[in-house]
Structures are given as structure tokens and as C-alpha cells.
Coordinates of C-alpha atoms in Angstrom, one line a residue:
M1 CA -22.0 -11.4 -5.5
F2 CA -23.6 -14.4 -5.4
P3 CA -27.0 -15.5 -3.2
T4 CA -26.6 -17.9 -0.5
V5 CA -29.1 -21.3 -0.6
R6 CA -30.7 -20.1 2.4
E7 CA -32.2 -16.3 0.3
V8 CA -33.4 -18.8 -3.1
L9 CA -35.1 -21.0 -0.2
D10 CA -37.0 -17.9 -0.7
L11 CA -37.2 -17.2 -4.2
V12 CA -41.3 -17.2 -5.2
P13 CA -41.0 -20.5 -7.2
V14 CA -38.5 -22.0 -4.3
R15 CA -41.8 -21.7 -2.3
H16 CA -44.4 -22.1 -4.6
G17 CA -42.8 -26.0 -4.2
A18 CA -43.8 -26.0 -0.4
P19 CA -39.7 -26.5 0.8
R20 CA -38.4 -28.5 3.5
L21 CA -35.3 -27.9 4.2
V22 CA -34.3 -31.8 5.7
A23 CA -30.3 -31.7 6.8
G24 CA -27.2 -29.6 6.3
N25 CA -28.7 -26.5 7.8
A26 CA -25.0 -25.5 8.3
G27 CA -25.0 -24.6 5.0
L28 CA -27.4 -22.8 4.6
D29 CA -24.8 -19.8 3.8
R30 CA -23.0 -21.4 1.3
P31 CA -23.0 -18.9 -2.5
V32 CA -24.9 -19.9 -5.3
R33 CA -23.0 -19.9 -8.5
W34 CA -25.2 -21.5 -11.3
V35 CA -28.6 -24.1 -11.0
H36 CA -28.0 -27.1 -12.5
I37 CA -30.9 -30.0 -13.2
A38 CA -29.9 -33.9 -13.1
E39 CA -31.2 -37.2 -13.0
V40 CA -28.1 -39.1 -13.2
P41 CA -25.7 -40.8 -10.3
D42 CA -23.0 -39.8 -11.8
I43 CA -23.8 -35.8 -12.4
A44 CA -20.2 -35.0 -9.5
T45 CA -18.3 -35.4 -12.8
L46 CA -19.9 -32.5 -14.8
L47 CA -20.0 -29.9 -12.1
G48 CA -17.1 -27.6 -11.2
G49 CA -19.3 -26.4 -7.4
G50 CA -21.2 -23.8 -6.4
E51 CA -24.0 -25.3 -8.0
L52 CA -26.9 -26.1 -6.1
V53 CA -28.8 -29.9 -8.3
L54 CA -31.9 -30.1 -8.6
T55 CA -33.2 -33.5 -9.4
T56 CA -37.0 -35.6 -8.6
G57 CA -34.5 -38.4 -8.0
I58 CA -35.3 -40.9 -11.2
G59 CA -32.2 -41.9 -11.4
L60 CA -30.6 -42.2 -8.4
P61 CA -29.2 -45.1 -7.0
G62 CA -31.7 -47.5 -5.1
D63 CA -29.6 -49.0 -2.5
D64 CA -28.4 -47.8 0.9
A65 CA -24.1 -47.2 -0.1
G66 CA -25.0 -45.9 -3.7
L67 CA -26.8 -43.2 -1.8
R68 CA -24.3 -42.9 0.8
E69 CA -21.7 -42.8 -2.3
F70 CA -24.0 -39.5 -4.6
I71 CA -24.3 -37.4 -1.7
G72 CA -20.1 -37.8 -0.8
A73 CA -19.7 -37.2 -4.7
L74 CA -21.8 -33.9 -4.4
A75 CA -20.5 -33.3 -1.0
D76 CA -16.4 -33.9 -2.7
V77 CA -17.2 -30.8 -5.8
G78 CA -18.3 -28.5 -3.7
V79 CA -22.0 -28.3 -4.9
S80 CA -23.7 -25.9 -2.7
G81 CA -26.7 -27.4 -1.7
L82 CA -29.4 -30.4 -3.4
V83 CA -33.2 -30.0 -3.4
V84 CA -35.2 -33.7 -4.2
E85 CA -38.2 -32.9 -5.8
L86 CA -41.2 -35.9 -4.0
G87 CA -43.9 -37.7 -6.0
R88 CA -41.9 -39.5 -8.7
R89 CA -39.0 -41.7 -7.1
Y90 CA -40.1 -40.1 -3.6
V91 CA -43.3 -39.8 -2.5
S92 CA -43.1 -39.6 1.2
G93 CA -40.0 -37.8 1.5
V94 CA -36.1 -39.0 0.8
P95 CA -34.7 -41.8 2.5
R96 CA -33.1 -41.3 5.2
V97 CA -29.2 -42.3 4.5
M98 CA -29.6 -40.2 2.5
A99 CA -30.2 -37.8 5.0
A100 CA -27.8 -38.9 7.7
A101 CA -25.1 -38.8 4.7
A102 CA -26.1 -35.3 4.0
E103 CA -25.7 -33.7 7.4
R104 CA -22.4 -35.8 7.9
R105 CA -21.4 -34.0 5.4
G106 CA -23.3 -30.1 5.9
L107 CA -24.8 -30.6 2.3
P108 CA -27.5 -28.9 2.4
L109 CA -30.8 -31.3 1.6
I110 CA -34.5 -29.8 0.3
E111 CA -37.8 -31.9 -0.2
L112 CA -39.9 -29.7 -2.5
R113 CA -43.4 -31.1 -1.2
R114 CA -46.1 -29.4 -4.2
G115 CA -45.1 -30.2 -7.7
T116 CA -42.9 -27.1 -8.8
P117 CA -41.1 -26.5 -12.6
F118 CA -37.6 -26.4 -13.0
V119 CA -37.7 -23.9 -14.8
R120 CA -38.9 -21.2 -13.9
I121 CA -36.5 -22.3 -10.2
T122 CA -33.5 -21.8 -12.6
E123 CA -34.4 -18.5 -14.4
A124 CA -35.3 -16.6 -10.5
V125 CA -32.6 -17.8 -9.2
H126 CA -29.8 -16.6 -12.3
A127 CA -32.4 -13.2 -13.0
L128 CA -30.8 -13.2 -8.8
I129 CA -27.3 -14.1 -10.0
V130 CA -27.4 -11.8 -13.1
D131 CA -29.0 -8.8 -10.7
A132 CA -26.0 -9.4 -9.0
Q133 CA -22.8 -9.8 -11.2
L134 CA -24.3 -6.1 -12.9
T135 CA -24.7 -4.3 -9.4
E136 CA -21.3 -6.0 -9.3
L137 CA -19.6 -4.4 -12.2
R138 CA -21.4 -0.9 -11.5
A139 CA -19.0 -0.7 -8.7
T140 CA -16.6 -1.5 -10.2
E141 CA -17.3 1.3 -12.8
E142 CA -17.8 4.2 -9.5
I143 CA -14.7 2.6 -7.9
H144 CA -12.6 4.0 -11.5
Q145 CA -15.0 6.5 -11.8
R146 CA -13.9 8.1 -8.0
F147 CA -10.5 6.6 -8.0
T148 CA -9.6 8.9 -11.6
E149 CA -10.6 12.0 -10.2
L150 CA -8.5 12.2 -6.7
S151 CA -5.8 11.4 -9.2
V152 CA -6.8 14.0 -11.0
E153 CA -7.3 16.2 -7.8
G154 CA -4.1 14.8 -6.4
A155 CA -5.9 14.2 -3.7
E156 CA -4.1 14.3 -0.5
P157 CA -3.3 10.6 1.2
A158 CA -6.4 10.8 3.6
E159 CA -9.2 11.7 1.5
V160 CA -8.1 9.3 -0.7
L161 CA -8.2 6.8 2.3
R162 CA -11.0 8.1 3.3
Q163 CA -12.9 7.4 -0.2
A164 CA -12.4 4.1 0.3
A165 CA -13.1 3.2 3.0
E166 CA -16.4 4.8 2.2
L167 CA -16.7 2.0 -0.9
A168 CA -16.0 0.0 1.0
G169 CA -18.0 0.1 4.4
C170 CA -14.7 -1.4 5.8
P171 CA -11.4 -0.1 8.3
I172 CA -8.4 0.2 6.6
V173 CA -4.9 2.0 6.5
L174 CA -2.4 2.7 5.2
E175 CA 1.7 1.7 6.6
N176 CA 5.3 2.5 4.9
L177 CA 7.8 -0.2 4.7
S178 CA 8.2 -0.3 8.6
R179 CA 5.4 -0.7 9.3
Q180 CA 4.5 1.7 10.1
V181 CA 0.7 4.0 10.0
L182 CA 1.1 6.5 7.3
A183 CA -3.2 7.5 6.9
Y184 CA -6.0 5.8 7.9
D185 CA -10.0 5.9 8.1
P186 CA -11.4 3.5 10.4
A187 CA -15.1 3.6 8.1
G188 CA -16.2 4.5 11.7
E189 CA -14.8 1.7 14.0
N190 CA -12.8 2.4 17.1
A191 CA -10.3 4.0 15.9
Q192 CA -7.7 3.0 18.6
L193 CA -9.3 -0.5 18.2
L194 CA -7.5 0.0 15.1
L195 CA -5.1 0.9 15.5
D196 CA -3.2 -0.6 19.5
G197 CA -0.1 -3.1 19.1
W198 CA -0.2 -2.1 14.4
E199 CA 3.1 -2.7 14.9
R200 CA 3.6 -6.5 15.9
H201 CA -0.2 -7.0 14.2
S202 CA 0.6 -6.3 11.0
R203 CA 3.8 -8.2 10.9
Q204 CA 1.8 -11.2 11.3
I205 CA 0.0 -10.5 8.3
R206 CA 2.1 -12.1 5.2
P207 CA -0.2 -12.6 2.5
A208 CA 1.0 -14.6 -0.7
G209 CA 1.4 -11.8 -3.4
R210 CA 1.2 -8.4 -4.3
T211 CA -2.6 -8.0 -3.4
A212 CA -3.8 -11.3 -1.7
Y213 CA -6.1 -12.2 1.6
D214 CA -4.3 -13.3 4.4
P215 CA -7.8 -14.8 5.6
D216 CA -5.6 -15.0 9.4
S217 CA -6.0 -11.9 9.6
G218 CA -8.7 -10.6 8.1
W219 CA -6.9 -8.3 6.3
L220 CA -6.7 -7.7 2.4
V221 CA -3.3 -6.5 0.9
T222 CA -2.1 -4.9 -1.2
T223 CA 1.6 -3.2 -2.1
V224 CA 1.5 0.2 -2.7
G225 CA 5.1 2.1 -4.9
A226 CA 5.8 3.5 -8.7
R227 CA 8.4 2.7 -11.0
G228 CA 9.6 -0.6 -9.1
Q229 CA 10.0 1.2 -6.2
D230 CA 7.7 0.7 -3.0
W231 CA 7.8 2.2 -0.3
G232 CA 4.4 1.3 1.9
R233 CA 1.5 -1.5 2.1
L234 CA -2.8 -0.7 1.7
L235 CA -4.5 -3.1 4.1
L236 CA -8.3 -3.3 3.6
R237 CA -9.6 -5.6 6.6
W238 CA -12.9 -7.8 6.2
P239 CA -13.7 -10.5 8.5
A240 CA -12.1 -13.1 8.3
T241 CA -15.8 -14.5 9.9
E242 CA -17.4 -14.1 6.4
S243 CA -16.6 -15.6 2.9
T244 CA -13.0 -14.2 0.7
P245 CA -13.4 -11.1 -0.4
P246 CA -15.4 -9.9 -3.4
T247 CA -13.7 -8.9 -6.1
R248 CA -14.8 -5.9 -6.8
L249 CA -12.7 -4.7 -3.1
T250 CA -10.1 -5.9 -5.0
I251 CA -10.3 -3.6 -7.6
L252 CA -11.0 -0.9 -4.8
I253 CA -7.7 -1.8 -3.0
E254 CA -5.5 -2.0 -6.3
R255 CA -6.8 1.8 -7.4
A256 CA -6.6 3.0 -4.3
A257 CA -3.4 1.4 -3.9
S258 CA -2.3 3.3 -7.7
T259 CA -3.9 6.6 -6.9
L260 CA -1.6 7.2 -3.6
A261 CA 1.8 6.2 -5.3
L262 CA 0.9 8.5 -7.9
G263 CA 0.3 12.0 -5.8
R264 CA 3.4 10.8 -3.9
L265 CA 4.9 11.6 -7.9
I266 CA 3.3 14.6 -8.7
R267 CA 3.9 17.8 -6.8
R268 CA 1.8 21.6 -7.1
D269 CA 2.6 24.9 -6.2
A270 CA 1.7 28.2 -8.7
E271 CA 5.3 29.6 -9.7
G272 CA 5.4 32.3 -11.8
L273 CA 7.4 31.5 -15.0
E274 CA 11.2 32.3 -14.1
R275 CA 10.8 30.6 -9.9
Q276 CA 9.5 27.2 -12.2
I277 CA 12.2 27.2 -15.1
H278 CA 14.5 27.4 -11.8
R279 CA 12.8 24.5 -10.3
T280 CA 13.3 22.5 -13.7
L281 CA 16.4 23.2 -13.9
L282 CA 17.3 22.2 -10.4
T283 CA 15.0 19.0 -11.3
A284 CA 16.7 18.1 -13.9
L285 CA 20.1 18.5 -12.8
I286 CA 19.1 16.0 -9.3
D287 CA 17.0 14.3 -11.6
H288 CA 19.2 13.0 -14.0
T289 CA 16.1 14.1 -16.5
R290 CA 17.6 17.1 -19.1
P291 CA 21.9 16.9 -20.1
V292 CA 23.6 19.6 -18.2
D293 CA 24.8 20.8 -21.2
E294 CA 21.2 21.9 -21.8
V295 CA 20.9 22.8 -18.4
A296 CA 24.0 25.4 -18.5
L297 CA 22.7 26.3 -21.0
R298 CA 19.5 27.7 -20.5
A299 CA 21.0 28.6 -16.9
K300 CA 23.1 31.0 -18.7
A301 CA 20.2 33.0 -20.6
L302 CA 17.8 33.6 -17.1
G303 CA 21.5 34.8 -16.4
V304 CA 22.5 31.9 -14.1
V305 CA 26.9 31.2 -16.0
L306 CA 27.4 27.5 -13.9
D307 CA 29.8 27.0 -16.1
R308 CA 33.9 26.8 -15.3
R309 CA 32.9 27.6 -11.5
H310 CA 32.3 26.3 -8.3
L311 CA 29.2 24.9 -7.0
V312 CA 28.2 24.3 -3.6
G313 CA 25.1 23.7 -3.4
V314 CA 22.8 24.8 -0.3
V315 CA 19.3 24.1 1.1
V316 CA 17.3 25.3 3.8
R317 CA 14.2 24.3 5.7
H318 CA 12.0 25.5 8.8
R319 CA 12.9 23.3 11.5
A320 CA 9.3 21.7 11.9
D321 CA 7.3 20.2 9.2
E322 CA 4.1 21.3 10.5
P323 CA 3.3 25.1 9.3
A324 CA 3.2 26.9 13.3
G325 CA 2.1 30.4 12.1
D326 CA 3.1 33.0 10.5
A327 CA 7.1 32.8 9.9
G328 CA 8.9 35.2 11.0
T329 CA 6.7 35.7 14.5
T330 CA 5.8 34.5 17.2
D331 CA 2.4 33.1 18.9
D332 CA 2.8 36.1 21.7
E333 CA 1.1 37.8 18.7
P334 CA -2.5 38.5 18.3
A335 CA -3.2 36.7 14.3
P336 CA -4.0 40.5 12.7
A337 CA -0.8 42.0 13.7
R338 CA 1.4 39.0 12.7
R339 CA -0.8 38.7 9.1
G340 CA -0.4 42.5 9.1
Q341 CA 2.7 43.6 7.1
R342 CA 2.2 39.6 4.6
R343 CA 0.4 38.6 2.0
D344 CA -3.7 38.2 2.3
T345 CA -2.9 34.0 1.5
D346 CA -0.2 33.6 4.0
A347 CA -3.0 33.0 6.3
E348 CA -3.7 30.4 7.9
G349 CA -6.1 27.2 6.1
P350 CA -5.3 24.6 4.1
E351 CA -2.6 27.2 2.5
A352 CA -1.0 28.1 4.7
G353 CA 2.0 25.3 4.3
P354 CA 2.8 25.8 0.4
A355 CA 2.2 30.1 1.9
R356 CA 4.7 29.6 4.3
L357 CA 7.7 27.3 1.4
R358 CA 7.4 30.4 -0.7
D359 CA 7.8 32.3 2.0
L360 CA 10.8 30.8 2.3
A361 CA 11.7 30.1 -1.8
E362 CA 11.0 34.2 -1.8
A363 CA 13.5 34.7 1.2
V364 CA 16.1 33.1 0.0
S365 CA 16.3 34.6 -3.4
Q366 CA 16.5 37.4 -1.6
A367 CA 19.4 36.2 0.0
V368 CA 20.5 35.2 -2.6
R369 CA 20.5 39.1 -4.2
D370 CA 21.0 40.9 -1.4
A371 CA 24.7 38.5 -0.8
K372 CA 25.5 39.6 -4.6
L373 CA 25.6 35.9 -5.3
T374 CA 24.3 34.5 -9.0
A375 CA 22.4 30.6 -8.0
L376 CA 20.1 28.9 -9.2
T377 CA 17.1 28.5 -6.3
S378 CA 13.6 27.0 -6.3
P379 CA 11.3 24.6 -3.7
L380 CA 12.8 21.0 -3.3
D381 CA 9.5 19.6 -2.0
D382 CA 6.8 20.2 0.8
Q383 CA 9.4 21.6 2.9
A384 CA 13.3 22.9 1.7
V385 CA 14.2 25.9 -0.6
G386 CA 17.5 24.8 -2.0
A387 CA 20.3 27.1 -4.1
L388 CA 23.0 26.3 -6.1
L389 CA 25.5 28.9 -5.6
A390 CA 28.2 29.6 -8.5
L391 CA 31.2 30.9 -7.4
P392 CA 33.7 32.7 -10.0
D393 CA 37.2 31.6 -7.2
P394 CA 36.4 28.1 -4.5
A395 CA 38.3 30.4 -1.9
A396 CA 35.6 32.1 -1.5
E397 CA 33.1 29.6 -0.6
E398 CA 33.2 30.0 3.3
K399 CA 32.6 34.2 2.7
A400 CA 29.6 33.7 -0.2
L401 CA 28.4 30.3 2.4
S402 CA 28.4 33.4 5.7
A403 CA 27.0 36.5 3.6
F404 CA 24.4 33.8 3.1
A405 CA 23.5 33.0 6.3
A406 CA 23.4 36.5 7.5
A407 CA 21.3 38.1 5.0
L408 CA 18.9 35.6 4.9
R409 CA 18.2 35.9 8.6
R410 CA 17.8 39.4 8.0
V411 CA 15.6 39.0 5.0
R412 CA 13.7 36.6 7.9
L413 CA 13.8 40.0 10.7
D414 CA 12.3 42.5 8.2
A415 CA 9.3 40.1 7.2
A416 CA 8.4 41.1 10.6
P417 CA 6.7 43.5 12.1
A418 CA 8.4 45.7 13.5
A419 CA 8.0 49.5 15.2
P420 CA 10.4 51.7 13.2
A421 CA 13.0 52.3 16.0
A422 CA 13.7 48.7 17.4
R423 CA 15.1 47.8 14.1
P424 CA 18.9 48.6 14.2
A425 CA 20.7 50.4 10.5
R426 CA 21.8 47.8 8.3
P427 CA 25.7 48.7 7.9
V428 CA 27.5 49.1 3.9
D429 CA 28.9 45.4 4.5
A430 CA 26.1 43.8 5.7
P431 CA 26.9 41.3 2.8
D432 CA 29.9 40.0 4.6
R433 CA 29.4 40.2 8.0
P434 CA 29.3 37.2 9.9
A435 CA 26.2 35.3 11.3
G436 CA 27.4 35.1 14.9
R437 CA 26.9 39.2 14.8
A438 CA 23.5 39.2 11.9
V439 CA 22.2 37.5 15.0
A440 CA 23.7 39.8 18.4
S441 CA 21.6 42.3 17.0
A442 CA 18.7 40.4 16.3
S443 CA 18.9 40.6 19.6
A444 CA 17.4 43.9 20.7
R445 CA 14.2 43.6 18.3
P446 CA 11.4 43.1 19.7
V447 CA 9.9 40.1 21.2
D448 CA 8.1 39.5 17.3
A449 CA 12.2 39.1 15.8
P450 CA 11.4 34.8 14.2
P451 CA 13.0 32.5 17.0
R452 CA 17.1 31.4 16.4
A453 CA 16.5 28.2 15.1
A454 CA 13.7 28.8 13.5
I455 CA 15.4 27.4 10.2
V456 CA 18.4 25.0 9.1
V457 CA 20.7 26.9 6.5
A458 CA 22.3 23.4 5.7
A459 CA 25.5 23.7 2.7
G460 CA 27.4 20.3 0.4
S461 CA 30.7 20.3 -0.9
G462 CA 31.8 22.0 -3.0
V463 CA 32.5 21.2 -6.3
S464 CA 33.6 22.1 -10.3
S465 CA 31.8 20.9 -12.4
L466 CA 28.5 20.6 -13.6
R467 CA 28.1 17.6 -13.3
E468 CA 28.7 17.4 -10.4
A469 CA 26.4 19.8 -8.4
R470 CA 23.8 17.1 -8.1
R471 CA 26.0 15.4 -5.0
S472 CA 26.8 18.5 -3.7
L473 CA 22.1 19.2 -3.8
I474 CA 21.8 15.7 -2.0
E475 CA 24.2 16.3 0.5
A476 CA 23.1 19.5 1.1
R477 CA 19.4 18.3 2.6
Q478 CA 20.6 15.1 3.6
V479 CA 22.5 17.5 5.9
A480 CA 19.5 20.0 6.4
E481 CA 17.2 17.3 7.7
A482 CA 20.1 15.6 9.8
A483 CA 20.6 18.4 11.6
R484 CA 16.6 19.9 12.1
R485 CA 17.2 17.3 15.3
D486 CA 21.0 19.4 16.4
P487 CA 20.7 21.2 19.4
R488 CA 23.2 24.3 18.4
D489 CA 22.0 26.4 16.5
L490 CA 25.1 26.8 13.3
P491 CA 24.6 29.5 10.3
C492 CA 25.7 26.9 8.4
Y493 CA 25.6 22.8 8.2
R494 CA 28.2 21.7 7.0
L495 CA 28.3 18.0 6.3
P496 CA 31.4 16.6 9.4
H497 CA 28.3 18.6 11.8
V498 CA 25.6 15.1 11.0
G499 CA 26.5 11.3 12.4
L500 CA 25.4 8.6 11.9
A501 CA 22.4 8.7 13.9
G502 CA 21.2 11.5 12.3
L503 CA 22.3 10.6 8.9
L504 CA 19.9 7.7 9.8
H505 CA 17.3 10.1 10.8
L506 CA 17.5 12.1 7.1
L507 CA 17.1 8.6 5.3
R508 CA 14.8 6.9 7.6
D509 CA 11.9 7.8 5.4
E510 CA 14.1 6.0 2.4
P511 CA 12.6 2.4 1.7
R512 CA 15.6 0.7 0.8
L513 CA 16.6 1.8 3.7
Q514 CA 13.7 0.4 5.9
T515 CA 14.5 -2.8 3.9
F516 CA 17.4 -3.7 5.7
V517 CA 15.9 -3.5 8.4
E518 CA 13.5 -5.1 8.3
R519 CA 16.4 -8.3 6.5
E520 CA 19.1 -7.3 9.1
L521 CA 15.8 -7.2 12.5
G522 CA 12.2 -8.4 10.5
P523 CA 12.2 -11.6 11.7
L524 CA 13.8 -11.2 15.4
L525 CA 11.4 -8.3 15.1
A526 CA 8.1 -10.6 14.1
Y527 CA 9.4 -12.5 16.8
D528 CA 9.3 -10.0 19.9
A529 CA 5.4 -9.5 17.7
Q530 CA 4.6 -13.5 18.7
H531 CA 6.1 -13.4 22.4
P532 CA 5.9 -9.9 23.7
R533 CA 6.8 -11.2 27.1
E534 CA 10.2 -12.1 26.1
Q535 CA 11.0 -8.7 23.3
L536 CA 14.8 -9.8 22.4
L537 CA 15.1 -6.6 20.5
G538 CA 16.4 -5.5 23.7
T539 CA 18.6 -7.4 24.9
L540 CA 20.4 -7.3 21.4
R541 CA 20.1 -3.7 22.4
A542 CA 21.9 -3.5 24.9
Y543 CA 24.4 -6.6 23.9
L544 CA 25.4 -4.0 21.2
E545 CA 25.7 -0.4 23.4
Q546 CA 28.1 -2.2 25.3
G547 CA 30.9 -3.2 22.8
R548 CA 29.7 -6.8 23.3
N549 CA 30.9 -7.0 26.5
K550 CA 28.4 -9.9 27.2
S551 CA 28.2 -8.9 30.9
A552 CA 28.2 -5.2 31.1
G553 CA 25.2 -6.0 28.6
A554 CA 23.7 -8.8 31.2
A555 CA 23.7 -5.5 33.5
A556 CA 22.6 -3.4 31.3
A557 CA 19.5 -6.0 30.7
H558 CA 18.6 -6.7 34.6
L559 CA 19.5 -10.4 33.8
S560 CA 21.2 -12.6 34.7
R561 CA 24.5 -13.5 32.8
P562 CA 23.3 -17.6 32.4
A563 CA 19.7 -16.0 31.0
F564 CA 21.2 -13.1 29.2
Y565 CA 23.9 -16.2 27.3
E566 CA 20.8 -18.0 26.4
R567 CA 18.7 -14.8 25.1
L568 CA 21.8 -14.4 22.7
A569 CA 22.3 -17.9 21.6
R570 CA 18.0 -17.7 20.8
I571 CA 19.0 -14.6 18.4
G572 CA 21.7 -16.0 16.7
R573 CA 19.5 -18.8 15.9
I574 CA 16.4 -16.3 14.9
L575 CA 19.1 -14.3 12.6
D576 CA 21.0 -17.0 11.5
A577 CA 24.4 -14.5 13.2
D578 CA 27.2 -15.6 14.2
L579 CA 27.2 -12.7 17.7
D580 CA 30.8 -12.3 17.6
S581 CA 31.7 -11.5 14.6
V582 CA 32.4 -7.6 14.2
D583 CA 31.0 -7.2 11.4
R584 CA 27.4 -8.7 11.7
C585 CA 27.4 -7.2 14.6
L586 CA 28.6 -4.1 13.3
S587 CA 25.9 -4.4 10.7
L588 CA 22.9 -5.2 13.6
H589 CA 24.4 -1.8 15.6
V590 CA 23.6 -0.3 12.3
A591 CA 19.6 -1.3 11.3
L592 CA 19.1 -1.5 15.9
L593 CA 19.9 2.3 15.5
A594 CA 18.1 3.0 11.5
L595 CA 15.2 1.4 13.2
D596 CA 14.9 4.0 16.1
A597 CA 15.3 7.0 12.9
I598 CA 12.1 5.3 11.6
R599 CA 9.9 5.0 14.7
T600 CA 11.6 8.9 15.6
P601 CA 9.1 10.8 14.2

């Protein structure tokens, strides 16, 4: 924001004085915060640093020691430079001792060989400073306006980072708490070089504070989160060879972080009024935003009785996050034919993801009706649709879930275009038919039938009270997420089908799990980042996977026993952990499994 000494020397009033640099060439790029006129030798006590001092030399010491002390005091306080007008005290030039002292301290010392009114210099420099401040203010205003618009529009993270990189002119990266890149914009630089070895590089960036600049790495960093829940970091690269980042960049990165945090809280979707109420009620149960009595009353008004019912949370989602075409079709079919019997909103493009979610929500609602069940149904997030089944009898739970899963498969099959002759007749007892028979009937369908494993149906534990419905819904969501990579094709997944690895995988985006991994393994990961040839994490993994058998661990790690034992001792010191303790090793093993889940897309 401030002009440099070099830029000041190019101003017309200064050039009028025929300036000549006597010493301190290395300091010409120092910023000039203000201009101060001084004719007393102890002026340094009145300065704060960054001033360009103008003097005629009248009041300067007459002895060499005094001049050295004068120059040293100015350098100590951090002035930008010293300008001496010749003619009054010094005629042909400044004393050599003064020049030598300024050169030693890297302080720019300039002679004005022609008389120049100092007031013109101060006016010119101060005008330059004020103009720079106004420019900074305008840039800050543009930052606020730009990110306010992005917040209102609910912009995606990629767009927020693109705008930030454009305003800053610097690369910017958004990462989660495990140092994985969520989004980035290289600002015209090589993206591969920017992200190469990112996790190891990021762990070496340790700013002091929520928003701070790390001069060793050259990154300006701020924490991203809302409502006291941090979930990532936003990093903007400012070359360490340059000065500290200007204030506007700090404002920019903090506003970008706020926009990202706000966007994560916003969910936009066009729904009908009834569907909105369903979603409101399900969300209220999960987030405790409304009393359960009010939820029960409003649900009853919709025809869904939740009081004195056996409640089961169900979550349905696609196995793949990215929409790879219309649901219920295959890639072998031409696109026009695939879309022939579907709504226009299902066409490929930016709306493909929301359209696919709406299709799935409609299929779930239709399956509930076909199975003659009563439920609240609504999308829970961008990928999953939830349903809270209200059953009159707990003994009917398994039968109801089988009927729902079978009905959902039929609904999705019916949504796919097919020749009428190839579609088998629907039996009268279809809602009670096991899911396996529904799949068998699907095998006779043409090639445009959906893959058997295209979706996952998961159910939580049944509960007898609406106050416990949240637990069943959350359990179903977790099971559905974990079952996405299950090779089996079960009609309905339940909690016993999900192991520890699956549980950690579904929790991989949870900041608390990422914090746990950093707490348990952070020092070791940081050590490996600084010593890439050793990779002690692999040694720890071999030891734990072999049941803490050191001989077997050494063989698995392809190390001699002494080398393996020495590495284990070093790991224990780094983590401050007793690797002979069962409880400590169990905690480390869980952290390793969680780290694998976090690093697995």
C-alpha cells in the first residue's frame, strides 16, 4: 500500500533536487509510511519506523562518533531512508563516515544537490500514500460486495475460490482438516506444481492464529467453519520474498472463508409445499429444531400418524455421488432414447444432480405408497433420501422393509423405457414379495434396466418413541454411506452388516474424526513430511496389523529386527506413546483405519 524509497526518488519534486544515492542501495524497496523533517540529532526517539527523514544537516553532530550514533539510531528504529540537502551544512557531499555507517546498516542515504522546498516533497509523497490508501479502500469495498453476492447466490466452492484468486492474483487452496484439497484455483500457475505433495507441504504451514501469515512457507492461512465447528483451512500463497501481505488480502481470505462456511449451511432445492413440510419435519427430528409434540401434530395433519407407532428410519442413496447419466438406464442406450420418457429437467447439465435426487425422492415416495406404508419422506442432503416409517406393530418391521425395498426396485424399473412385451405382469401380492424375487423378475428385462447395485437401501434400528426417531434416521444414514462400497447386493442393509472400517469411512468427513486422527497421528505425519525417506507410518502400520508381534511386523515391513525395533522406539518418542500398551495401540490402530478412510475417495 505504501510507496517505496525507489518510487519516491522518481517523484518530480525529488528529481528537481538532483538526488544522488550515496549508500544503502539494498534498502531502496523499503516502504515509506510517512515523511518527516528533522534538524535535531536525537530525532530517532520520536519516530515509529517507516519514515523518510529529510534534513539539511544543520543540527547533526560534528564528530564522527556522533554521526555513526545518529545513523545507527535511525536504522534501529526502522526508518525507510535519510535525505540530506546539500548547501547549508554540507556543501560538496555528506561526510564519508556517515555514508559508511549507512552502507553498513543498509539504510538508503540520498543527497539533494540542488535546493528544494521540503514541503513539496512531503506533499507529493503524502498524496501518493493517500491515493494508495484510497485504492486499498476501493479494493476492500469490491471484496465485500463480491463475496456478499456470492453468499446470496449460494455459490459453489469452486466459484468462490475462482473469484478470490481473481481478486488476489494469487493461487488459493481449500483443504479439510486432514490436509486434503477440496478445491483450488492456481491463478494461472501450474496446478500440478501447486498441489504436488500437498499434504506433506501443508503440514509444514503452521501460522500462529486463526488468520495469519506464515513467512517461512509464504502462505496466508485462515480457518474455515461456522457455529464453532471448523472443517477446513483456506490458504492463499503470497511469495515469502515479498513483504507481508497487504491488509486487503487478509480481508479477502476471511470473507472467502465466511462465504464457504455459509454456503455449506445453505441447502437449495425446489420442492412442493407438502414435500417441504416433510423435509422440515425430518430435519426437525434430526437437528432438534422443533419439539417432538409439534412434529407429531404437523405430521398427523399431513396424514402421517407418528404417535404410538413403531418407527424405523430408512435412507436410500445412489452408490456413486457423481451423476453418470439418468437413473435407471445404461450407457449403452442412446441419450435421446434414455430421456424419451423422462422429464426435461433430467437432461444432462448443471441440473443433472438435483434432478437425479428429485427422481430418487419421488421413487421413494411412490415405493412407500405401493407398499401401503405410512412415512415421512424427503431428501436429507445432496445425495440421500430419508424416510421415517410408522408401523402399527413392531413385528411387522422386517416384512415392511422387504416390501419397501421390492417396491422401490419395481418403481425404478418402471421409470426406465422398455418394450411393453418385455415387462412382466405385476402380481397382486407384489408389496409382500421378497426382494430376491423382484430382482429375479428384473433379469428378464431388456438391457436398459438399471444395475442391481445402483442404489443402497439402509434401515436403522426400530424405536418406539418419536423422541428416539433421530437415532434411527442417523443410524440409517451411516449404514447407507458405509454400504456404498459393500460388494454384496442386499435388499436392505442394517447396522450388523457394517464393520469398523465401514463406520470410519462413513464418518471420514466428520471434523471430530479428522481431529482425532490429527491428535493421534499428527506428530508422526509431520515427521514423515519432513523425512520422506523414512516413512515411519508404514512401520507403525506393520506393527499394528501383525497384532503387535514385532518379529512378524519386521518381516512385513521388510526390515531387520534391530532396525524395526529402533523405528518403533522412535515412533514411541515422537507420539509420546507406549507401544506395548494394548489401549494405546488400539487407539492408534483406529486412527490409522480412520486415516485410510479419509484418504480413500
